[in-house]
mmCIF file of C-alpha atoms in Angstrom:
data_model
loop_
_atom_site.group_PDB
_atom_site.id
_atom_site.type_symbol
_atom_site.label_atom_id
_atom_site.label_comp_id
_atom_site.label_asym_id
_atom_site.label_seq_id
_atom_site.Cartn_x
_atom_site.Cartn_y
_atom_site.Cartn_z
ATOM 1 C CA MET V 29 -42.779 -116.454 3.106
ATOM 2 C CA ILE V 30 -43.380 -119.115 0.563
ATOM 3 C CA GLY V 31 -45.969 -116.617 -1.192
ATOM 4 C CA ARG V 32 -43.663 -113.958 -1.229
ATOM 5 C CA PHE V 33 -41.333 -115.996 -2.794
ATOM 6 C CA PHE V 34 -43.332 -116.972 -5.097
ATOM 7 C CA ARG V 35 -44.510 -113.399 -6.463
ATOM 8 C CA LYS V 36 -40.565 -112.493 -6.566
ATOM 9 C CA LEU V 37 -39.386 -115.469 -8.371
ATOM 10 C CA PHE V 38 -42.161 -115.296 -10.973
ATOM 11 C CA GLY V 39 -43.847 -111.991 -10.930
ATOM 12 C CA ALA V 40 -46.624 -110.292 -9.293
ATOM 13 C CA ARG V 41 -49.656 -112.381 -10.037
ATOM 14 C CA THR V 42 -53.018 -113.411 -8.443
ATOM 15 C CA PRO V 43 -53.052 -115.906 -6.238
ATOM 16 C CA VAL V 44 -55.371 -119.100 -7.582
ATOM 17 C CA PRO V 45 -56.934 -121.343 -5.232
ATOM 18 C CA PRO V 46 -57.144 -124.462 -6.187
ATOM 19 C CA ALA V 47 -60.706 -124.895 -6.835
ATOM 20 C CA LYS V 48 -60.251 -122.602 -9.415
ATOM 21 C CA HIS V 49 -57.135 -124.734 -11.262
ATOM 22 C CA GLU V 50 -60.156 -126.368 -13.159
ATOM 23 C CA GLY V 51 -60.080 -123.698 -15.790
ATOM 24 C CA HIS V 52 -56.103 -124.282 -16.787
ATOM 25 C CA THR V 53 -55.356 -126.159 -19.473
ATOM 26 C CA PHE V 54 -52.401 -128.499 -19.030
ATOM 27 C CA VAL V 55 -49.858 -128.999 -21.605
ATOM 28 C CA SER V 56 -49.036 -132.524 -22.365
ATOM 29 C CA VAL V 57 -45.765 -133.929 -22.864
ATOM 30 C CA ALA V 58 -45.106 -136.624 -25.280
ATOM 31 C CA VAL V 59 -44.636 -140.223 -24.141
ATOM 32 C CA GLU V 60 -42.560 -143.067 -25.410
ATOM 33 C CA HIS V 61 -44.423 -145.737 -24.096
ATOM 34 C CA PRO V 62 -48.498 -145.812 -25.464
ATOM 35 C CA GLY V 63 -50.682 -147.075 -22.403
ATOM 36 C CA PRO V 64 -54.424 -146.261 -21.653
ATOM 37 C CA THR V 65 -56.238 -143.164 -22.598
ATOM 38 C CA ASN V 66 -56.400 -142.414 -19.036
ATOM 39 C CA ALA V 67 -52.838 -142.930 -17.896
ATOM 40 C CA ILE V 68 -50.469 -139.485 -17.363
ATOM 41 C CA ALA V 69 -46.935 -139.717 -17.869
ATOM 42 C CA ALA V 70 -44.526 -139.476 -14.765
ATOM 43 C CA GLU V 71 -43.297 -135.887 -16.028
ATOM 44 C CA GLU V 72 -46.733 -134.499 -16.788
ATOM 45 C CA ILE V 73 -47.855 -135.533 -13.329
ATOM 46 C CA GLU V 74 -44.799 -133.703 -11.368
ATOM 47 C CA ASP V 75 -45.160 -130.956 -13.560
ATOM 48 C CA ARG V 76 -48.484 -130.267 -12.315
ATOM 49 C CA PHE V 77 -47.970 -131.077 -8.803
ATOM 50 C CA TYR V 78 -45.546 -128.081 -8.765
ATOM 51 C CA ARG V 79 -47.255 -125.948 -10.607
ATOM 52 C CA MET V 80 -50.396 -126.505 -7.859
ATOM 53 C CA LEU V 81 -48.172 -125.989 -4.800
ATOM 54 C CA LEU V 82 -46.266 -122.625 -6.542
ATOM 55 C CA GLY V 83 -50.017 -121.350 -7.861
ATOM 56 C CA VAL V 84 -49.064 -120.868 -11.418
ATOM 57 C CA ALA V 85 -50.521 -121.795 -14.854
ATOM 58 C CA PRO V 86 -49.341 -124.245 -16.987
ATOM 59 C CA SER V 87 -46.479 -123.397 -19.738
ATOM 60 C CA ALA V 88 -45.669 -124.557 -22.882
ATOM 61 C CA ASP V 89 -42.244 -123.372 -22.450
ATOM 62 C CA LEU V 90 -39.523 -126.143 -23.173
ATOM 63 C CA ALA V 91 -36.339 -124.236 -22.393
ATOM 64 C CA MET V 92 -35.308 -122.241 -19.355
ATOM 65 C CA SER V 93 -34.463 -118.457 -19.601
ATOM 66 C CA ALA V 94 -30.961 -116.938 -18.586
ATOM 67 C CA THR V 95 -32.496 -115.992 -15.243
ATOM 68 C CA GLU V 96 -33.822 -119.483 -14.833
ATOM 69 C CA GLN V 97 -30.874 -121.100 -15.428
ATOM 70 C CA ALA V 98 -29.144 -118.567 -12.734
ATOM 71 C CA ALA V 99 -31.547 -119.064 -10.016
ATOM 72 C CA ALA V 100 -31.559 -123.000 -10.613
ATOM 73 C CA ARG V 101 -27.462 -122.975 -10.761
ATOM 74 C CA ARG V 102 -28.139 -120.765 -7.315
ATOM 75 C CA VAL V 103 -30.618 -123.825 -5.500
ATOM 76 C CA ARG V 104 -28.167 -126.457 -6.408
ATOM 77 C CA ASP V 105 -25.037 -124.986 -5.228
ATOM 78 C CA ALA V 106 -26.759 -124.168 -1.872
ATOM 79 C CA PHE V 107 -28.197 -127.559 -1.735
ATOM 80 C CA GLY V 108 -26.951 -129.768 -3.962
ATOM 81 C CA THR V 109 -23.725 -130.884 -2.801
ATOM 82 C CA GLU V 110 -22.626 -132.415 0.215
ATOM 83 C CA ARG V 111 -21.088 -129.131 1.445
ATOM 84 C CA PHE V 112 -24.621 -127.364 2.210
ATOM 85 C CA ASP V 113 -25.469 -126.147 5.728
ATOM 86 C CA VAL V 114 -27.143 -129.032 7.869
ATOM 87 C CA GLY V 115 -28.230 -126.095 9.997
ATOM 88 C CA THR V 116 -30.641 -125.231 7.414
ATOM 89 C CA LEU V 117 -32.548 -128.529 7.638
ATOM 90 C CA PRO V 118 -35.682 -128.804 9.918
ATOM 91 C CA ARG V 119 -34.693 -130.382 13.662
ATOM 92 C CA LEU V 120 -36.367 -133.558 15.040
ATOM 93 C CA PRO V 121 -38.044 -133.188 18.820
ATOM 94 C CA SER V 122 -35.418 -134.491 21.134
ATOM 95 C CA VAL V 123 -37.834 -137.297 21.990
ATOM 96 C CA VAL V 124 -37.952 -139.374 18.529
ATOM 97 C CA PRO V 125 -34.489 -140.497 18.165
ATOM 98 C CA GLN V 126 -34.521 -142.529 21.653
ATOM 99 C CA LEU V 127 -38.076 -143.434 21.157
ATOM 100 C CA MET V 128 -37.130 -144.605 17.381
ATOM 101 C CA ARG V 129 -34.472 -146.793 18.644
ATOM 102 C CA SER V 130 -36.726 -148.343 21.462
ATOM 103 C CA LEU V 131 -39.227 -149.074 18.239
ATOM 104 C CA ARG V 132 -36.341 -150.888 16.833
ATOM 105 C CA ASN V 133 -35.746 -152.930 19.759
ATOM 106 C CA ASP V 134 -38.279 -156.215 19.630
ATOM 107 C CA ASP V 135 -37.506 -156.523 23.428
ATOM 108 C CA SER V 136 -38.328 -153.075 24.399
ATOM 109 C CA SER V 137 -41.412 -153.383 26.879
ATOM 110 C CA SER V 138 -44.732 -151.674 26.605
ATOM 111 C CA ARG V 139 -43.918 -149.750 29.945
ATOM 112 C CA THR V 140 -40.436 -148.133 28.502
ATOM 113 C CA LEU V 141 -42.350 -147.440 25.419
ATOM 114 C CA ALA V 142 -44.997 -145.450 27.776
ATOM 115 C CA GLU V 143 -42.381 -143.665 29.689
ATOM 116 C CA GLN V 144 -40.762 -142.086 26.670
ATOM 117 C CA ILE V 145 -43.997 -141.022 25.061
ATOM 118 C CA SER V 146 -45.319 -139.673 28.082
ATOM 119 C CA ARG V 147 -42.782 -136.812 28.058
ATOM 120 C CA ASP V 148 -44.803 -135.770 25.145
ATOM 121 C CA THR V 149 -48.361 -134.835 25.811
ATOM 122 C CA VAL V 150 -49.220 -134.169 21.809
ATOM 123 C CA LEU V 151 -48.042 -137.258 21.005
ATOM 124 C CA VAL V 152 -49.916 -139.349 23.902
ATOM 125 C CA GLY V 153 -53.201 -137.556 22.560
ATOM 126 C CA GLU V 154 -52.663 -138.744 19.199
ATOM 127 C CA ILE V 155 -51.944 -141.897 19.715
ATOM 128 C CA ILE V 156 -55.150 -142.321 21.847
ATOM 129 C CA ARG V 157 -56.670 -140.568 19.412
ATOM 130 C CA VAL V 158 -56.041 -143.422 16.545
ATOM 131 C CA ALA V 159 -56.429 -146.046 19.115
ATOM 132 C CA ASN V 160 -60.082 -145.009 19.422
ATOM 133 C CA SER V 161 -60.477 -144.470 15.546
ATOM 134 C CA ALA V 162 -63.164 -146.387 13.794
ATOM 135 C CA TYR V 163 -60.518 -148.854 12.218
ATOM 136 C CA PHE V 164 -59.720 -150.806 15.482
ATOM 137 C CA ARG V 165 -63.283 -150.902 16.668
ATOM 138 C CA THR V 166 -62.593 -151.521 20.544
ATOM 139 C CA ALA V 167 -65.682 -152.410 23.140
ATOM 140 C CA ARG V 168 -64.686 -149.856 24.909
ATOM 141 C CA PRO V 169 -63.071 -146.409 24.767
ATOM 142 C CA VAL V 170 -59.034 -146.409 25.213
ATOM 143 C CA THR V 171 -58.481 -144.161 27.924
ATOM 144 C CA GLY V 172 -54.831 -145.270 28.575
ATOM 145 C CA LEU V 173 -51.371 -144.976 27.052
ATOM 146 C CA PRO V 174 -50.532 -148.418 27.884
ATOM 147 C CA GLN V 175 -53.834 -150.251 26.457
ATOM 148 C CA ALA V 176 -53.188 -148.047 23.580
ATOM 149 C CA ILE V 177 -49.673 -149.040 22.658
ATOM 150 C CA THR V 178 -50.597 -152.590 23.075
ATOM 151 C CA LEU V 179 -53.673 -151.902 20.454
ATOM 152 C CA LEU V 180 -51.385 -150.247 17.954
ATOM 153 C CA GLY V 181 -48.428 -152.381 18.388
ATOM 154 C CA GLN V 182 -44.699 -150.934 17.139
ATOM 155 C CA ASN V 183 -45.244 -150.619 13.422
ATOM 156 C CA GLY V 184 -48.400 -148.345 14.483
ATOM 157 C CA LEU V 185 -46.746 -146.497 17.122
ATOM 158 C CA ARG V 186 -43.785 -145.682 14.613
ATOM 159 C CA ARG V 187 -46.056 -144.340 12.058
ATOM 160 C CA VAL V 188 -48.095 -142.355 14.443
ATOM 161 C CA VAL V 189 -44.663 -140.726 15.839
ATOM 162 C CA MET V 190 -43.500 -140.345 12.645
ATOM 163 C CA GLN V 191 -46.595 -138.262 11.026
ATOM 164 C CA LEU V 192 -46.790 -136.360 14.335
ATOM 165 C CA VAL V 193 -42.985 -135.308 13.493
ATOM 166 C CA MET V 194 -43.429 -134.851 9.770
ATOM 167 C CA ARG V 195 -46.515 -132.857 9.770
ATOM 168 C CA PRO V 196 -45.170 -129.360 10.628
ATOM 169 C CA ILE V 197 -42.006 -129.279 8.928
ATOM 170 C CA LEU V 198 -44.238 -129.809 5.683
ATOM 171 C CA ARG V 199 -46.948 -127.471 6.567
ATOM 172 C CA THR V 200 -46.528 -123.928 7.398
ATOM 173 C CA ASP V 201 -49.202 -121.208 8.593
ATOM 174 C CA THR V 202 -47.673 -117.476 7.237
ATOM 175 C CA ASP V 203 -49.846 -116.765 4.802
ATOM 176 C CA ALA V 204 -52.990 -118.543 2.341
ATOM 177 C CA LEU V 205 -50.443 -119.368 0.049
ATOM 178 C CA SER V 206 -47.968 -121.059 1.903
ATOM 179 C CA ARG V 207 -50.516 -122.788 3.848
ATOM 180 C CA ALA V 208 -52.046 -124.240 0.786
ATOM 181 C CA ALA V 209 -48.995 -125.496 -0.460
ATOM 182 C CA GLY V 210 -47.934 -127.043 3.107
ATOM 183 C CA ASP V 211 -51.754 -128.788 3.376
ATOM 184 C CA ARG V 212 -50.881 -130.267 -0.348
ATOM 185 C CA LEU V 213 -47.354 -131.508 0.968
ATOM 186 C CA TRP V 214 -48.893 -133.200 3.729
ATOM 187 C CA GLU V 215 -51.511 -135.261 1.436
ATOM 188 C CA HIS V 216 -48.817 -136.141 -0.547
ATOM 189 C CA ALA V 217 -46.698 -137.278 2.248
ATOM 190 C CA GLU V 218 -49.477 -139.407 3.961
ATOM 191 C CA ARG V 219 -50.388 -140.864 0.576
ATOM 192 C CA CYS V 220 -46.976 -141.358 -0.678
ATOM 193 C CA ALA V 221 -46.346 -143.382 2.722
ATOM 194 C CA ARG V 222 -48.986 -145.324 2.120
ATOM 195 C CA THR V 223 -48.518 -146.554 -1.697
ATOM 196 C CA CYS V 224 -45.013 -146.960 -1.043
ATOM 197 C CA VAL V 225 -45.780 -149.886 1.367
ATOM 198 C CA PHE V 226 -48.178 -151.228 -0.848
ATOM 199 C CA LEU V 227 -45.932 -151.375 -3.754
ATOM 200 C CA SER V 228 -42.975 -152.591 -1.973
ATOM 201 C CA ARG V 229 -44.762 -155.742 -0.866
ATOM 202 C CA PRO V 230 -43.491 -157.982 0.353
ATOM 203 C CA ALA V 231 -39.391 -157.108 -0.638
ATOM 204 C CA ALA V 232 -39.691 -154.292 1.887
ATOM 205 C CA ASP V 233 -39.954 -153.322 5.566
ATOM 206 C CA PRO V 234 -43.176 -151.965 6.064
ATOM 207 C CA PHE V 235 -42.200 -148.997 8.055
ATOM 208 C CA GLU V 236 -39.326 -148.479 6.509
ATOM 209 C CA ALA V 237 -41.349 -148.015 2.969
ATOM 210 C CA PHE V 238 -43.871 -145.858 4.740
ATOM 211 C CA LEU V 239 -40.743 -143.480 6.277
ATOM 212 C CA ALA V 240 -38.940 -143.380 2.552
ATOM 213 C CA GLY V 241 -42.653 -142.137 1.544
ATOM 214 C CA LEU V 242 -43.273 -139.628 4.350
ATOM 215 C CA VAL V 243 -40.129 -137.898 4.061
ATOM 216 C CA SER V 244 -39.799 -137.908 -0.104
ATOM 217 C CA GLN V 245 -40.843 -134.254 -0.016
ATOM 218 C CA THR V 246 -39.297 -132.958 3.210
ATOM 219 C CA GLY V 247 -36.727 -130.396 1.457
ATOM 220 C CA ALA V 248 -39.719 -128.761 -0.433
ATOM 221 C CA GLN V 249 -40.145 -125.694 2.474
ATOM 222 C CA THR V 250 -36.558 -125.167 2.812
ATOM 223 C CA ILE V 251 -35.839 -124.818 -0.740
ATOM 224 C CA MET V 252 -38.920 -122.118 -1.317
ATOM 225 C CA LEU V 253 -37.853 -120.389 1.890
ATOM 226 C CA GLU V 254 -34.253 -119.956 0.510
ATOM 227 C CA LEU V 255 -35.536 -118.623 -2.679
ATOM 228 C CA ASP V 256 -38.019 -116.194 -0.847
ATOM 229 C CA ALA V 257 -34.897 -114.872 1.380
ATOM 230 C CA ALA V 258 -32.167 -114.397 -1.987
ATOM 231 C CA GLY V 259 -35.069 -111.737 -3.311
ATOM 232 C CA LEU V 260 -34.721 -112.994 -7.232
ATOM 233 C CA ALA V 261 -35.815 -111.182 -10.083
ATOM 234 C CA GLN V 262 -38.872 -112.172 -12.403
ATOM 235 C CA LEU V 263 -38.956 -115.338 -13.923
ATOM 236 C CA SER V 264 -41.050 -117.196 -16.379
ATOM 237 C CA LEU V 265 -41.891 -120.374 -15.400
ATOM 238 C CA SER V 266 -40.791 -122.957 -17.792
ATOM 239 C CA ARG V 267 -41.229 -126.744 -17.364
ATOM 240 C CA PRO V 268 -37.763 -127.547 -17.353
ATOM 241 C CA PHE V 269 -37.299 -125.218 -14.348
ATOM 242 C CA VAL V 270 -40.433 -126.625 -12.317
ATOM 243 C CA ALA V 271 -38.443 -129.770 -13.215
ATOM 244 C CA ALA V 272 -35.431 -128.310 -11.693
ATOM 245 C CA LEU V 273 -37.086 -127.358 -8.304
ATOM 246 C CA GLY V 274 -38.583 -130.442 -7.942
ATOM 247 C CA GLN V 275 -34.949 -132.087 -8.576
ATOM 248 C CA GLN V 276 -33.490 -130.047 -5.868
ATOM 249 C CA VAL V 277 -36.679 -130.795 -3.443
ATOM 250 C CA GLU V 278 -35.859 -134.536 -3.753
ATOM 251 C CA ARG V 279 -31.925 -133.982 -3.037
ATOM 252 C CA LEU V 280 -32.561 -132.163 -0.244
ATOM 253 C CA SER V 281 -35.075 -134.631 1.111
ATOM 254 C CA LEU V 282 -32.233 -136.800 0.609
ATOM 255 C CA HIS V 283 -29.987 -134.750 2.915
ATOM 256 C CA ALA V 284 -32.582 -134.701 5.451
ATOM 257 C CA ALA V 285 -32.878 -138.307 5.745
ATOM 258 C CA ARG V 286 -29.030 -138.821 6.374
ATOM 259 C CA HIS V 287 -28.681 -135.896 8.382
ATOM 260 C CA TRP V 288 -31.683 -137.569 10.683
ATOM 261 C CA GLN V 289 -29.661 -140.699 10.415
ATOM 262 C CA PHE V 290 -32.917 -142.528 9.177
ATOM 263 C CA PRO V 291 -32.173 -146.578 8.271
ATOM 264 C CA SER V 292 -29.724 -146.993 5.444
ATOM 265 C CA ARG V 293 -32.290 -148.647 3.058
ATOM 266 C CA VAL V 294 -34.846 -145.404 3.491
ATOM 267 C CA VAL V 295 -31.648 -143.253 2.435
ATOM 268 C CA GLN V 296 -30.983 -145.572 -0.551
ATOM 269 C CA ALA V 297 -34.490 -145.412 -1.409
ATOM 270 C CA LEU V 298 -34.297 -141.731 -1.584
ATOM 271 C CA ALA V 299 -31.167 -141.603 -3.033
ATOM 272 C CA GLU V 300 -32.479 -143.345 -6.163
ATOM 273 C CA ARG V 301 -35.547 -141.526 -5.963
ATOM 274 C CA ALA V 302 -33.301 -138.415 -6.622
ATOM 275 C CA ASP V 303 -31.972 -139.552 -9.509
ATOM 276 C CA PRO V 304 -32.916 -137.079 -12.728
ATOM 277 C CA ALA V 305 -33.243 -139.669 -15.148
ATOM 278 C CA ASP V 306 -35.276 -142.406 -13.095
ATOM 279 C CA ALA V 307 -32.285 -144.560 -14.020
ATOM 280 C CA GLY V 308 -30.823 -145.176 -10.134
ATOM 281 C CA ALA V 309 -34.244 -147.030 -8.918
ATOM 282 C CA ARG V 310 -32.244 -150.561 -8.475
ATOM 283 C CA THR V 311 -33.742 -151.817 -4.783
ATOM 284 C CA PRO V 312 -37.300 -153.008 -4.297
ATOM 285 C CA LEU V 313 -37.606 -149.654 -2.078
ATOM 286 C CA GLY V 314 -36.403 -147.488 -4.853
ATOM 287 C CA ARG V 315 -38.661 -148.181 -7.316
ATOM 288 C CA ALA V 316 -41.640 -148.266 -5.246
ATOM 289 C CA LEU V 317 -40.763 -144.987 -3.840
ATOM 290 C CA LEU V 318 -40.253 -143.683 -7.315
ATOM 291 C CA ALA V 319 -43.570 -145.013 -8.253
ATOM 292 C CA ALA V 320 -45.312 -144.129 -5.126
ATOM 293 C CA SER V 321 -44.726 -140.471 -5.452
ATOM 294 C CA ARG V 322 -46.459 -139.852 -8.486
ATOM 295 C CA VAL V 323 -49.338 -142.103 -7.736
ATOM 296 C CA ALA V 324 -49.708 -139.795 -4.672
ATOM 297 C CA MET V 325 -48.946 -136.591 -6.604
ATOM 298 C CA LEU V 326 -51.860 -137.372 -9.060
ATOM 299 C CA ASP V 327 -54.145 -138.328 -6.231
ATOM 300 C CA VAL V 328 -53.794 -135.184 -4.708
ATOM 301 C CA LEU V 329 -54.245 -133.492 -8.391
ATOM 302 C CA VAL V 330 -57.463 -135.152 -8.605
ATOM 303 C CA GLU V 331 -58.843 -134.158 -5.447
ATOM 304 C CA GLN V 332 -57.957 -130.744 -6.301
ATOM 305 C CA GLY V 333 -59.631 -131.207 -9.597
ATOM 306 C CA LEU V 334 -56.392 -130.378 -11.823
ATOM 307 C CA ALA V 335 -57.126 -134.590 -13.260
ATOM 308 C CA ASP V 336 -59.652 -136.344 -13.997
ATOM 309 C CA PRO V 337 -60.910 -139.113 -11.288
ATOM 310 C CA ASP V 338 -59.982 -142.174 -13.399
ATOM 311 C CA SER V 339 -56.239 -141.122 -14.419
ATOM 312 C CA VAL V 340 -53.842 -143.440 -13.607
ATOM 313 C CA LEU V 341 -49.553 -143.108 -13.786
ATOM 314 C CA LEU V 342 -48.206 -144.656 -16.854
ATOM 315 C CA ALA V 343 -46.479 -147.641 -16.779
ATOM 316 C CA THR V 344 -42.727 -147.469 -18.125
ATOM 317 C CA PRO V 345 -40.129 -150.192 -17.793
ATOM 318 C CA THR V 346 -37.773 -147.540 -15.532
ATOM 319 C CA GLN V 347 -40.618 -147.709 -12.993
ATOM 320 C CA GLY V 348 -40.639 -151.511 -12.641
ATOM 321 C CA PHE V 349 -44.398 -151.885 -12.322
ATOM 322 C CA ASN V 350 -46.977 -152.792 -14.395
ATOM 323 C CA GLN V 351 -50.031 -150.762 -15.533
ATOM 324 C CA GLU V 352 -52.316 -153.158 -13.436
ATOM 325 C CA ARG V 353 -50.415 -152.670 -10.650
ATOM 326 C CA LEU V 354 -50.196 -148.879 -10.686
ATOM 327 C CA VAL V 355 -54.079 -149.151 -11.036
ATOM 328 C CA ALA V 356 -54.307 -151.355 -7.744
ATOM 329 C CA ALA V 357 -52.402 -148.971 -5.749
ATOM 330 C CA ARG V 358 -54.522 -145.798 -7.225
ATOM 331 C CA ASP V 359 -57.388 -148.018 -5.606
ATOM 332 C CA ASP V 360 -55.865 -148.708 -2.397
ATOM 333 C CA LEU V 361 -55.492 -144.796 -1.700
ATOM 334 C CA ARG V 362 -59.400 -144.593 -1.500
ATOM 335 C CA THR V 363 -59.971 -147.524 1.176
ATOM 336 C CA PRO V 364 -59.670 -146.084 4.608
ATOM 337 C CA THR V 365 -56.836 -146.659 7.082
ATOM 338 C CA ALA V 366 -56.687 -146.385 10.942
ATOM 339 C CA ALA V 367 -56.060 -142.813 10.785
ATOM 340 C CA GLU V 368 -58.848 -141.765 8.609
ATOM 341 C CA ALA V 369 -61.456 -143.903 10.201
#
């Protein structure tokens, strides 16, 4: 589905697998704040990331065509206001709201949690799998749900639950291009969640930081499907058009978090992230999410051969983090976690 959209929207192109992108010459943008030679501006990172998802080459076009402007307005009208149809948003499994309420309650017993989790066999298997990972180094294999719940703790449980819920929302299996885009979106979600926790310490709640990072690109698939269904004419892929699509992804992700009744601080951080001028990041979690999303994008680009391994997000005053902190966030992503162990 996404592959058809790309072909309709941007013209017939030969799909380019991630590994083949290495031959592209990316167009750098001017930056106002000089930094290390390996630092890349946020705008450049986002442009490369979305082009990778779309499977299209870089562009030096700095103005949208009339057709692009019409397409951008169509997406903005459909998803950029409070009046859009919430029915277009993915639905969370029915077990999730009740389980999340229990996990927010410190008085919830392991038995209560086990009863709720046991209704979803896939969730049971994932929790036991993580509990048996090398990260926890248990003397004996964990075979029962109560033992796994005790080992992971409430924060660990909440993370496993939300990862399992969000994975199919971001990943699709309709064709090669959509699978590749979904895989990259999921890689970004996991890394953004982790980096958001890292950068928000000690000011923000760790799980809220994790959740904000995990859902920050939730809107991507819905917008792509909508544009695919519209059957739009061929467009040139200018840098402003790519940026406009990215902006609508962030705004729809905000709508989704509100629709799912996520914690207010998570919703606020997503609202700040969606500000087009980076001027809205006022809260510690909002600032962390703004930087974490870009750090995660760059890490995915590095893995796909679209950026040098030592690249780092360029620090700017609007982001609220110095260059040393952003380098530390990049390096933290390269340390194994429980889920990876």
